[in-house]
C-alpha cells in the first residue's frame, strides 16, 4: 500500500509502498478515509521525534474498520471511526481517566501515537493497537471528520479548561486562524456567549474568521497598533482568555500585553516563542496554560458537537502522492482551514 513516511529529521517525507498491515490480538485495522496535515508534522520532519523512526505520518485520522484482531468485540467491520491520537500506557491514573494526552509514563513509551512514532494514517490502512482508542463517528464522513481528532480536540480541551472564566462579559483572543484556530472560534461560539477577537497576519485567514461568524478581527502584523485595537475592543478588563495557536515570540508577547488581571494565557502553538515574567507582567492573577491535545471523552464530546452541526472543519482535500507539496504549502501559510490527505 502507498504511505507517506518520516525517514529522519531534516529530510522531506517520502511516499513509498509498504506491506498492508495485519491486526494482531486486540488490534484493529482501519481503512483510512482521511488524515489531517498538521503543523506538528513540520516539527517532526525538521527536528525528529527523539530518535524514533522511520514511520508513517498522520496523527489526525478517521476511517472505517476493515478487520478486527483476535479477541476484539463490540465493533464490526465497516464501522466509521475517529482514531484518538495520543496513545498512553492505558494503565496509569490519567490514562484510566481517559486523559492519555497526559500519560504519566509517556517518557518510557516506545511511541507517542500513530504518526508520532508508530505508523499513522497517511496510508491506505492503519493499525490501531486497542479499541479504547476508537470513537464512533455515527453519520459523519471520515474524510471531513479526520481533523476533529486534533484540530478540534486540542482547542476544545483548552477552551473547556478555561470554562470558569468564559462568562458572557468575557473577551477571548484567538491568535492564528489556521487549522486549530478556525475550529476554536466555532467552539467558542457554540459553547459560550463571550466576545471573540480573531488575530492573524494573513488577511485571507481573517476573512475566513469573519465567514465563520467572528465579528471582531485584527491584523496583528503591526504589534503596537494591534495591541491598541485589541485593548479597545476588550475594554478596561482586558483579554480574559488568550488562546495562542501560533506560539511565536510576537504572538506570545501580544498575549502577555493584552490579557487583564485574573486572566488565562494559553499557549498551544509550537513556533518557539518564550513567555517571560516580571512583576505584574503578565498581570497579577494570570493563569498560564500549556495544553496538549485532549482526552478521549473530550473527543467524544467534540464529535457530538460536529454531529449536531455546531462545528465543522473547513478542509482542502489532496491525494497521498501530493503530500510533499501540501507540507510546503503549509509552511508557506497557503492552507485555509485544514488540509486532509485522502488515500
mmCIF file of C-alpha atoms in Angstrom:
data_model
loop_
_atom_site.group_PDB
_atom_site.id
_atom_site.type_symbol
_atom_site.label_atom_id
_atom_site.label_comp_id
_atom_site.label_asym_id
_atom_site.label_seq_id
_atom_site.Cartn_x
_atom_site.Cartn_y
_atom_site.Cartn_z
ATOM 1 C CA UNK A 1 0.000 0.000 0.000
ATOM 2 C CA UNK A 2 1.044 3.639 -0.510
ATOM 3 C CA UNK A 3 2.213 5.553 2.584
ATOM 4 C CA UNK A 4 3.752 8.932 3.469
ATOM 5 C CA UNK A 5 6.805 8.189 5.615
ATOM 6 C CA UNK A 6 9.008 10.137 8.011
ATOM 7 C CA UNK A 7 12.558 8.894 7.443
ATOM 8 C CA UNK A 8 14.806 11.123 9.545
ATOM 9 C CA UNK A 9 14.964 14.713 10.795
ATOM 10 C CA UNK A 10 15.756 17.365 8.214
ATOM 11 C CA UNK A 11 14.621 15.159 5.358
ATOM 12 C CA UNK A 12 11.346 15.589 3.433
ATOM 13 C CA UNK A 13 8.715 12.878 3.728
ATOM 14 C CA UNK A 14 8.832 10.046 1.246
ATOM 15 C CA UNK A 15 5.888 8.411 -0.486
ATOM 16 C CA UNK A 16 6.616 4.689 -0.697
ATOM 17 C CA UNK A 17 4.933 1.311 -0.989
ATOM 18 C CA UNK A 18 4.872 -0.763 2.199
ATOM 19 C CA UNK A 19 3.063 -4.022 3.045
ATOM 20 C CA UNK A 20 -0.569 -3.832 4.122
ATOM 21 C CA UNK A 21 -0.581 -4.426 7.906
ATOM 22 C CA UNK A 22 -2.413 -7.290 9.591
ATOM 23 C CA UNK A 23 -4.034 -6.699 13.015
ATOM 24 C CA UNK A 24 -2.744 -8.783 15.905
ATOM 25 C CA UNK A 25 -4.707 -9.809 19.008
ATOM 26 C CA UNK A 26 -6.674 -6.860 20.409
ATOM 27 C CA UNK A 27 -5.788 -4.640 17.450
ATOM 28 C CA UNK A 28 -7.974 -3.104 14.740
ATOM 29 C CA UNK A 29 -7.144 -2.430 11.094
ATOM 30 C CA UNK A 30 -8.712 0.824 9.888
ATOM 31 C CA UNK A 31 -9.226 1.646 6.205
ATOM 32 C CA UNK A 32 -8.368 5.317 6.067
ATOM 33 C CA UNK A 33 -10.896 7.898 4.976
ATOM 34 C CA UNK A 34 -8.699 10.903 5.655
ATOM 35 C CA UNK A 35 -5.614 12.085 7.533
ATOM 36 C CA UNK A 36 -5.151 15.713 8.529
ATOM 37 C CA UNK A 37 -1.923 17.568 7.756
ATOM 38 C CA UNK A 38 -0.745 19.356 10.896
ATOM 39 C CA UNK A 39 1.930 21.938 11.754
ATOM 40 C CA UNK A 40 3.189 19.432 14.333
ATOM 41 C CA UNK A 41 4.239 17.236 11.420
ATOM 42 C CA UNK A 42 6.580 20.001 10.287
ATOM 43 C CA UNK A 43 8.284 19.946 13.690
ATOM 44 C CA UNK A 44 8.673 16.177 13.422
ATOM 45 C CA UNK A 45 10.103 16.442 9.903
ATOM 46 C CA UNK A 46 12.547 19.189 10.856
ATOM 47 C CA UNK A 47 13.603 18.073 14.340
ATOM 48 C CA UNK A 48 12.733 14.389 14.567
ATOM 49 C CA UNK A 49 10.994 12.655 17.442
ATOM 50 C CA UNK A 50 13.557 11.515 19.982
ATOM 51 C CA UNK A 51 15.243 9.140 17.571
ATOM 52 C CA UNK A 52 12.009 7.363 16.617
ATOM 53 C CA UNK A 53 11.510 6.326 13.015
ATOM 54 C CA UNK A 54 11.025 5.627 10.245
ATOM 55 C CA UNK A 55 7.231 5.597 10.486
ATOM 56 C CA UNK A 56 4.138 6.590 8.535
ATOM 57 C CA UNK A 57 2.984 10.138 9.251
ATOM 58 C CA UNK A 58 -0.562 11.216 10.105
ATOM 59 C CA UNK A 59 -1.815 11.643 13.685
ATOM 60 C CA UNK A 60 -5.241 13.118 12.840
ATOM 61 C CA UNK A 61 -7.175 10.179 11.450
ATOM 62 C CA UNK A 62 -10.571 8.738 10.640
ATOM 63 C CA UNK A 63 -11.827 5.866 8.526
ATOM 64 C CA UNK A 64 -13.734 2.589 8.627
ATOM 65 C CA UNK A 65 -12.960 -0.622 10.487
ATOM 66 C CA UNK A 66 -11.528 -3.035 7.940
ATOM 67 C CA UNK A 67 -10.559 -6.004 10.097
ATOM 68 C CA UNK A 68 -10.744 -6.961 13.773
ATOM 69 C CA UNK A 69 -7.868 -8.693 15.520
ATOM 70 C CA UNK A 70 -8.360 -11.779 17.629
ATOM 71 C CA UNK A 71 -10.361 -11.114 20.787
ATOM 72 C CA UNK A 72 -11.877 -7.815 19.673
ATOM 73 C CA UNK A 73 -15.588 -7.478 20.331
ATOM 74 C CA UNK A 74 -18.159 -4.698 20.386
ATOM 75 C CA UNK A 75 -17.204 -3.427 16.927
ATOM 76 C CA UNK A 76 -17.873 -4.623 13.415
ATOM 77 C CA UNK A 77 -16.250 -4.232 10.026
ATOM 78 C CA UNK A 78 -17.428 -1.096 8.237
ATOM 79 C CA UNK A 79 -17.985 0.980 11.385
ATOM 80 C CA UNK A 80 -16.860 4.617 10.790
ATOM 81 C CA UNK A 81 -14.426 5.720 13.490
ATOM 82 C CA UNK A 82 -12.126 8.520 14.570
ATOM 83 C CA UNK A 83 -8.743 7.482 15.972
ATOM 84 C CA UNK A 84 -7.763 9.091 19.273
ATOM 85 C CA UNK A 85 -4.266 10.431 18.696
ATOM 86 C CA UNK A 86 -2.123 10.467 21.889
ATOM 87 C CA UNK A 87 -1.506 6.842 22.863
ATOM 88 C CA UNK A 88 -0.658 6.449 26.541
ATOM 89 C CA UNK A 89 0.084 3.365 28.572
ATOM 90 C CA UNK A 90 -3.624 2.830 29.223
ATOM 91 C CA UNK A 91 -2.950 1.894 32.845
ATOM 92 C CA UNK A 92 -1.811 4.942 34.861
ATOM 93 C CA UNK A 93 -4.213 7.247 36.681
ATOM 94 C CA UNK A 94 -4.503 9.829 33.914
ATOM 95 C CA UNK A 95 -4.966 7.174 31.216
ATOM 96 C CA UNK A 96 -7.633 5.463 33.307
ATOM 97 C CA UNK A 97 -9.448 8.804 33.491
ATOM 98 C CA UNK A 98 -9.275 8.954 29.645
ATOM 99 C CA UNK A 99 -6.570 11.673 29.629
ATOM 100 C CA UNK A 100 -3.940 9.689 27.731
ATOM 101 C CA UNK A 101 -2.626 13.022 26.466
ATOM 102 C CA UNK A 102 -1.095 13.392 29.946
ATOM 103 C CA UNK A 103 0.050 9.789 30.440
ATOM 104 C CA UNK A 104 2.293 9.565 33.495
ATOM 105 C CA UNK A 105 4.540 7.047 31.768
ATOM 106 C CA UNK A 106 4.939 8.921 28.478
ATOM 107 C CA UNK A 107 8.728 9.134 28.798
ATOM 108 C CA UNK A 108 9.072 5.354 28.845
ATOM 109 C CA UNK A 109 6.682 4.597 25.964
ATOM 110 C CA UNK A 110 8.114 3.423 22.622
ATOM 111 C CA UNK A 111 5.800 5.778 20.712
ATOM 112 C CA UNK A 112 3.617 8.840 21.277
ATOM 113 C CA UNK A 113 0.897 7.555 18.947
ATOM 114 C CA UNK A 114 0.043 6.827 15.360
ATOM 115 C CA UNK A 115 2.010 9.221 13.177
ATOM 116 C CA UNK A 116 4.140 10.118 16.194
ATOM 117 C CA UNK A 117 6.461 7.131 16.408
ATOM 118 C CA UNK A 118 4.047 4.404 15.345
ATOM 119 C CA UNK A 119 2.635 4.137 11.832
ATOM 120 C CA UNK A 120 -0.097 6.729 11.330
ATOM 121 C CA UNK A 121 -2.913 7.360 8.923
ATOM 122 C CA UNK A 122 -1.248 8.800 5.810
ATOM 123 C CA UNK A 123 -1.668 5.455 4.128
ATOM 124 C CA UNK A 124 -4.416 3.237 2.825
ATOM 125 C CA UNK A 125 -4.644 1.335 6.117
ATOM 126 C CA UNK A 126 -3.599 1.890 9.736
ATOM 127 C CA UNK A 127 -3.238 -0.384 12.759
ATOM 128 C CA UNK A 128 -4.853 0.890 15.971
ATOM 129 C CA UNK A 129 -3.449 -1.049 18.956
ATOM 130 C CA UNK A 130 -6.602 -1.000 21.105
ATOM 131 C CA UNK A 131 -10.312 -0.353 20.686
ATOM 132 C CA UNK A 132 -10.131 2.156 23.559
ATOM 133 C CA UNK A 133 -8.523 4.493 21.003
ATOM 134 C CA UNK A 134 -11.540 4.428 18.674
ATOM 135 C CA UNK A 135 -14.541 6.747 18.837
ATOM 136 C CA UNK A 136 -17.608 6.056 16.653
ATOM 137 C CA UNK A 137 -18.455 8.714 14.091
ATOM 138 C CA UNK A 138 -22.086 7.818 13.503
ATOM 139 C CA UNK A 139 -23.214 9.575 10.342
ATOM 140 C CA UNK A 140 -20.128 11.792 9.963
ATOM 141 C CA UNK A 141 -17.987 11.331 6.858
ATOM 142 C CA UNK A 142 -14.487 10.166 7.948
ATOM 143 C CA UNK A 143 -12.808 12.394 5.351
ATOM 144 C CA UNK A 144 -14.427 15.528 6.769
ATOM 145 C CA UNK A 145 -14.217 14.291 10.359
ATOM 146 C CA UNK A 146 -10.483 13.485 10.462
ATOM 147 C CA UNK A 147 -9.486 16.991 11.711
ATOM 148 C CA UNK A 148 -11.828 16.656 14.680
ATOM 149 C CA UNK A 149 -9.310 14.358 16.369
ATOM 150 C CA UNK A 150 -6.722 17.141 16.768
ATOM 151 C CA UNK A 151 -7.618 20.443 15.073
ATOM 152 C CA UNK A 152 -10.902 20.467 17.019
ATOM 153 C CA UNK A 153 -9.976 18.365 20.070
ATOM 154 C CA UNK A 154 -6.952 20.479 21.033
ATOM 155 C CA UNK A 155 -8.773 23.841 21.154
ATOM 156 C CA UNK A 156 -11.808 22.179 22.750
ATOM 157 C CA UNK A 157 -9.597 20.906 25.582
ATOM 158 C CA UNK A 158 -8.049 24.369 26.042
ATOM 159 C CA UNK A 159 -11.427 26.108 25.995
ATOM 160 C CA UNK A 160 -13.066 23.619 28.353
ATOM 161 C CA UNK A 161 -10.229 24.097 30.863
ATOM 162 C CA UNK A 162 -10.883 27.847 30.796
ATOM 163 C CA UNK A 163 -14.655 27.438 31.254
ATOM 164 C CA UNK A 164 -14.931 29.236 34.634
ATOM 165 C CA UNK A 165 -13.609 32.407 33.006
ATOM 166 C CA UNK A 166 -15.794 32.224 29.902
ATOM 167 C CA UNK A 167 -18.676 34.283 31.259
ATOM 168 C CA UNK A 168 -20.880 36.364 28.929
ATOM 169 C CA UNK A 169 -18.922 39.542 29.777
ATOM 170 C CA UNK A 170 -15.546 37.964 28.911
ATOM 171 C CA UNK A 171 -13.404 38.663 25.849
ATOM 172 C CA UNK A 172 -11.376 35.875 24.238
ATOM 173 C CA UNK A 173 -8.463 36.449 21.882
ATOM 174 C CA UNK A 174 -7.746 33.724 19.312
ATOM 175 C CA UNK A 175 -4.367 34.164 17.622
ATOM 176 C CA UNK A 176 -3.810 32.192 14.436
ATOM 177 C CA UNK A 177 -6.918 31.326 12.411
ATOM 178 C CA UNK A 178 -5.450 28.225 10.801
ATOM 179 C CA UNK A 179 -6.271 24.566 11.342
ATOM 180 C CA UNK A 180 -6.813 24.839 15.116
ATOM 181 C CA UNK A 181 -7.821 28.488 15.277
ATOM 182 C CA UNK A 182 -10.694 28.172 12.812
ATOM 183 C CA UNK A 183 -12.089 25.360 14.965
ATOM 184 C CA UNK A 184 -11.515 27.351 18.182
ATOM 185 C CA UNK A 185 -13.706 30.250 17.077
ATOM 186 C CA UNK A 186 -16.504 27.836 16.180
ATOM 187 C CA UNK A 187 -16.245 26.024 19.524
ATOM 188 C CA UNK A 188 -16.304 29.322 21.434
ATOM 189 C CA UNK A 189 -19.386 30.456 19.543
ATOM 190 C CA UNK A 190 -21.102 27.096 20.073
ATOM 191 C CA UNK A 191 -20.422 26.840 23.802
ATOM 192 C CA UNK A 192 -20.242 30.421 25.100
ATOM 193 C CA UNK A 193 -21.518 33.976 24.718
ATOM 194 C CA UNK A 194 -18.088 35.615 25.015
ATOM 195 C CA UNK A 195 -16.806 38.341 22.724
ATOM 196 C CA UNK A 196 -14.366 36.695 20.309
ATOM 197 C CA UNK A 197 -11.461 38.575 18.725
ATOM 198 C CA UNK A 198 -9.554 36.725 15.999
ATOM 199 C CA UNK A 199 -5.998 37.846 15.221
ATOM 200 C CA UNK A 200 -3.748 36.855 12.340
ATOM 201 C CA UNK A 201 -1.162 38.391 9.999
ATOM 202 C CA UNK A 202 -2.949 36.943 6.945
ATOM 203 C CA UNK A 203 -5.974 38.880 5.678
ATOM 204 C CA UNK A 204 -7.338 35.739 3.985
ATOM 205 C CA UNK A 205 -7.458 33.946 7.318
ATOM 206 C CA UNK A 206 -9.137 36.937 8.951
ATOM 207 C CA UNK A 207 -11.721 36.876 6.162
ATOM 208 C CA UNK A 208 -12.192 33.182 6.906
ATOM 209 C CA UNK A 209 -12.833 34.033 10.567
ATOM 210 C CA UNK A 210 -15.463 36.598 9.567
ATOM 211 C CA UNK A 211 -17.083 33.996 7.320
ATOM 212 C CA UNK A 212 -17.325 31.765 10.388
ATOM 213 C CA UNK A 213 -19.213 34.470 12.254
ATOM 214 C CA UNK A 214 -16.434 36.311 14.123
ATOM 215 C CA UNK A 215 -17.381 39.992 14.362
ATOM 216 C CA UNK A 216 -14.013 41.332 15.543
ATOM 217 C CA UNK A 217 -10.815 40.604 13.587
ATOM 218 C CA UNK A 218 -7.413 42.257 13.942
ATOM 219 C CA UNK A 219 -4.386 42.095 11.681
ATOM 220 C CA UNK A 220 -1.531 41.545 14.143
ATOM 221 C CA UNK A 221 1.377 42.272 11.794
ATOM 222 C CA UNK A 222 1.921 45.658 13.428
ATOM 223 C CA UNK A 223 2.200 44.794 17.121
ATOM 224 C CA UNK A 224 1.639 48.197 18.726
ATOM 225 C CA UNK A 225 -1.355 49.004 16.525
ATOM 226 C CA UNK A 226 -2.802 45.524 17.084
ATOM 227 C CA UNK A 227 -2.421 45.817 20.865
ATOM 228 C CA UNK A 228 -4.195 49.173 20.816
ATOM 229 C CA UNK A 229 -7.045 47.785 18.707
ATOM 230 C CA UNK A 230 -7.409 44.642 20.836
ATOM 231 C CA UNK A 231 -7.295 46.656 24.072
ATOM 232 C CA UNK A 232 -10.015 48.997 22.786
ATOM 233 C CA UNK A 233 -12.222 46.007 21.952
ATOM 234 C CA UNK A 234 -11.575 44.293 25.288
ATOM 235 C CA UNK A 235 -12.147 47.384 27.417
ATOM 236 C CA UNK A 236 -10.707 48.032 30.909
ATOM 237 C CA UNK A 237 -10.861 44.385 31.935
ATOM 238 C CA UNK A 238 -8.530 43.340 29.124
ATOM 239 C CA UNK A 239 -8.491 39.965 27.435
ATOM 240 C CA UNK A 240 -9.963 37.328 29.750
ATOM 241 C CA UNK A 241 -8.630 34.302 27.882
ATOM 242 C CA UNK A 242 -5.902 34.413 25.237
ATOM 243 C CA UNK A 243 -5.520 31.339 23.016
ATOM 244 C CA UNK A 244 -2.241 31.417 21.095
ATOM 245 C CA UNK A 245 -2.295 28.821 18.321
ATOM 246 C CA UNK A 246 0.979 30.149 16.865
ATOM 247 C CA UNK A 247 3.399 30.245 19.793
ATOM 248 C CA UNK A 248 5.889 32.595 18.108
ATOM 249 C CA UNK A 249 7.592 35.333 20.090
ATOM 250 C CA UNK A 250 5.410 38.134 18.663
ATOM 251 C CA UNK A 251 2.159 36.292 19.458
ATOM 252 C CA UNK A 252 3.207 35.334 22.979
ATOM 253 C CA UNK A 253 4.287 38.924 23.644
ATOM 254 C CA UNK A 254 0.985 40.209 22.256
ATOM 255 C CA UNK A 255 -0.962 37.903 24.586
ATOM 256 C CA UNK A 256 1.094 38.979 27.602
ATOM 257 C CA UNK A 257 0.459 42.643 26.809
ATOM 258 C CA UNK A 258 -3.306 42.334 26.276
ATOM 259 C CA UNK A 259 -4.526 39.932 28.997
ATOM 260 C CA UNK A 260 -6.015 41.535 32.078
ATOM 261 C CA UNK A 261 -5.668 40.592 35.725
ATOM 262 C CA UNK A 262 -7.135 37.237 36.794
ATOM 263 C CA UNK A 263 -6.976 36.084 33.185
ATOM 264 C CA UNK A 264 -5.715 32.962 31.402
ATOM 265 C CA UNK A 265 -2.918 32.842 28.819
ATOM 266 C CA UNK A 266 -2.912 29.581 26.878
ATOM 267 C CA UNK A 267 -0.038 28.728 24.531
ATOM 268 C CA UNK A 268 -0.809 25.918 22.090
ATOM 269 C CA UNK A 269 1.418 26.702 19.093
ATOM 270 C CA UNK A 270 4.970 25.401 18.820
ATOM 271 C CA UNK A 271 6.687 28.219 16.940
ATOM 272 C CA UNK A 272 9.448 28.633 19.511
ATOM 273 C CA UNK A 273 8.443 31.733 21.459
ATOM 274 C CA UNK A 274 9.259 32.217 25.148
ATOM 275 C CA UNK A 275 6.991 33.701 27.809
ATOM 276 C CA UNK A 276 8.954 35.963 30.151
ATOM 277 C CA UNK A 277 7.772 37.043 33.588
ATOM 278 C CA UNK A 278 8.388 40.129 35.656
ATOM 279 C CA UNK A 279 6.284 41.739 38.368
ATOM 280 C CA UNK A 280 2.738 42.271 37.033
ATOM 281 C CA UNK A 281 3.798 41.234 33.508
ATOM 282 C CA UNK A 282 1.774 39.204 32.642
ATOM 283 C CA UNK A 283 -0.655 40.837 35.070
ATOM 284 C CA UNK A 284 -1.243 39.524 38.569
ATOM 285 C CA UNK A 285 -3.640 36.606 38.758
ATOM 286 C CA UNK A 286 -2.878 35.410 35.238
ATOM 287 C CA UNK A 287 -3.007 31.656 34.783
ATOM 288 C CA UNK A 288 -0.555 30.258 32.212
ATOM 289 C CA UNK A 289 -1.563 27.048 30.478
ATOM 290 C CA UNK A 290 0.309 24.820 28.017
ATOM 291 C CA UNK A 291 -2.275 22.220 26.995
ATOM 292 C CA UNK A 292 -1.518 19.143 24.931
ATOM 293 C CA UNK A 293 -4.261 17.599 22.796
ATOM 294 C CA UNK A 294 -7.317 16.442 24.820
ATOM 295 C CA UNK A 295 -8.849 13.401 26.490
ATOM 296 C CA UNK A 296 -10.717 10.515 24.892
ATOM 297 C CA UNK A 297 -14.000 11.606 26.456
ATOM 298 C CA UNK A 298 -13.417 15.133 25.130
ATOM 299 C CA UNK A 299 -13.036 13.672 21.638
ATOM 300 C CA UNK A 300 -16.451 12.073 22.110
ATOM 301 C CA UNK A 301 -17.822 15.496 23.037
ATOM 302 C CA UNK A 302 -16.181 17.117 20.007
ATOM 303 C CA UNK A 303 -17.718 14.515 17.721
ATOM 304 C CA UNK A 304 -21.113 15.118 19.334
ATOM 305 C CA UNK A 305 -20.703 18.852 18.617
ATOM 306 C CA UNK A 306 -19.939 18.070 14.972
ATOM 307 C CA UNK A 307 -22.867 15.666 14.752
ATOM 308 C CA UNK A 308 -25.152 18.451 15.976
ATOM 309 C CA UNK A 309 -23.892 20.752 13.224
ATOM 310 C CA UNK A 310 -22.420 23.261 15.685
ATOM 311 C CA UNK A 311 -18.865 22.902 14.334
ATOM 312 C CA UNK A 312 -17.394 21.799 11.021
ATOM 313 C CA UNK A 313 -13.818 21.613 9.807
ATOM 314 C CA UNK A 314 -13.180 23.507 6.589
ATOM 315 C CA UNK A 315 -10.965 21.160 4.605
ATOM 316 C CA UNK A 316 -8.889 21.119 1.446
ATOM 317 C CA UNK A 317 -8.545 17.574 0.127
ATOM 318 C CA UNK A 318 -5.426 16.176 -1.521
ATOM 319 C CA UNK A 319 -4.230 12.767 -2.701
ATOM 320 C CA UNK A 320 -1.494 10.964 -0.758
ATOM 321 C CA UNK A 321 1.002 11.488 -3.568
ATOM 322 C CA UNK A 322 0.607 15.275 -3.146
ATOM 323 C CA UNK A 323 1.877 15.149 0.446
ATOM 324 C CA UNK A 324 5.282 16.763 -0.149
ATOM 325 C CA UNK A 325 3.664 19.705 -1.925
ATOM 326 C CA UNK A 326 0.991 20.021 0.769
ATOM 327 C CA UNK A 327 3.620 20.270 3.517
ATOM 328 C CA UNK A 328 5.351 23.027 1.566
ATOM 329 C CA UNK A 329 2.058 24.887 1.186
ATOM 330 C CA UNK A 330 1.511 24.524 4.928
ATOM 331 C CA UNK A 331 4.943 26.056 5.611
ATOM 332 C CA UNK A 332 4.040 28.993 3.379
ATOM 333 C CA UNK A 333 0.666 29.557 5.067
ATOM 334 C CA UNK A 334 -1.257 28.693 1.909
ATOM 335 C CA UNK A 335 -3.741 26.295 3.507
ATOM 336 C CA UNK A 336 -7.100 27.648 4.666
ATOM 337 C CA UNK A 337 -8.712 25.520 7.343
ATOM 338 C CA UNK A 338 -7.208 22.043 7.318
ATOM 339 C CA UNK A 339 -5.505 20.056 4.571
ATOM 340 C CA UNK A 340 -6.618 16.413 4.551
ATOM 341 C CA UNK A 341 -4.937 13.618 2.621
ATOM 342 C CA UNK A 342 -7.261 11.051 1.079
ATOM 343 C CA UNK A 343 -5.933 7.584 0.140
#
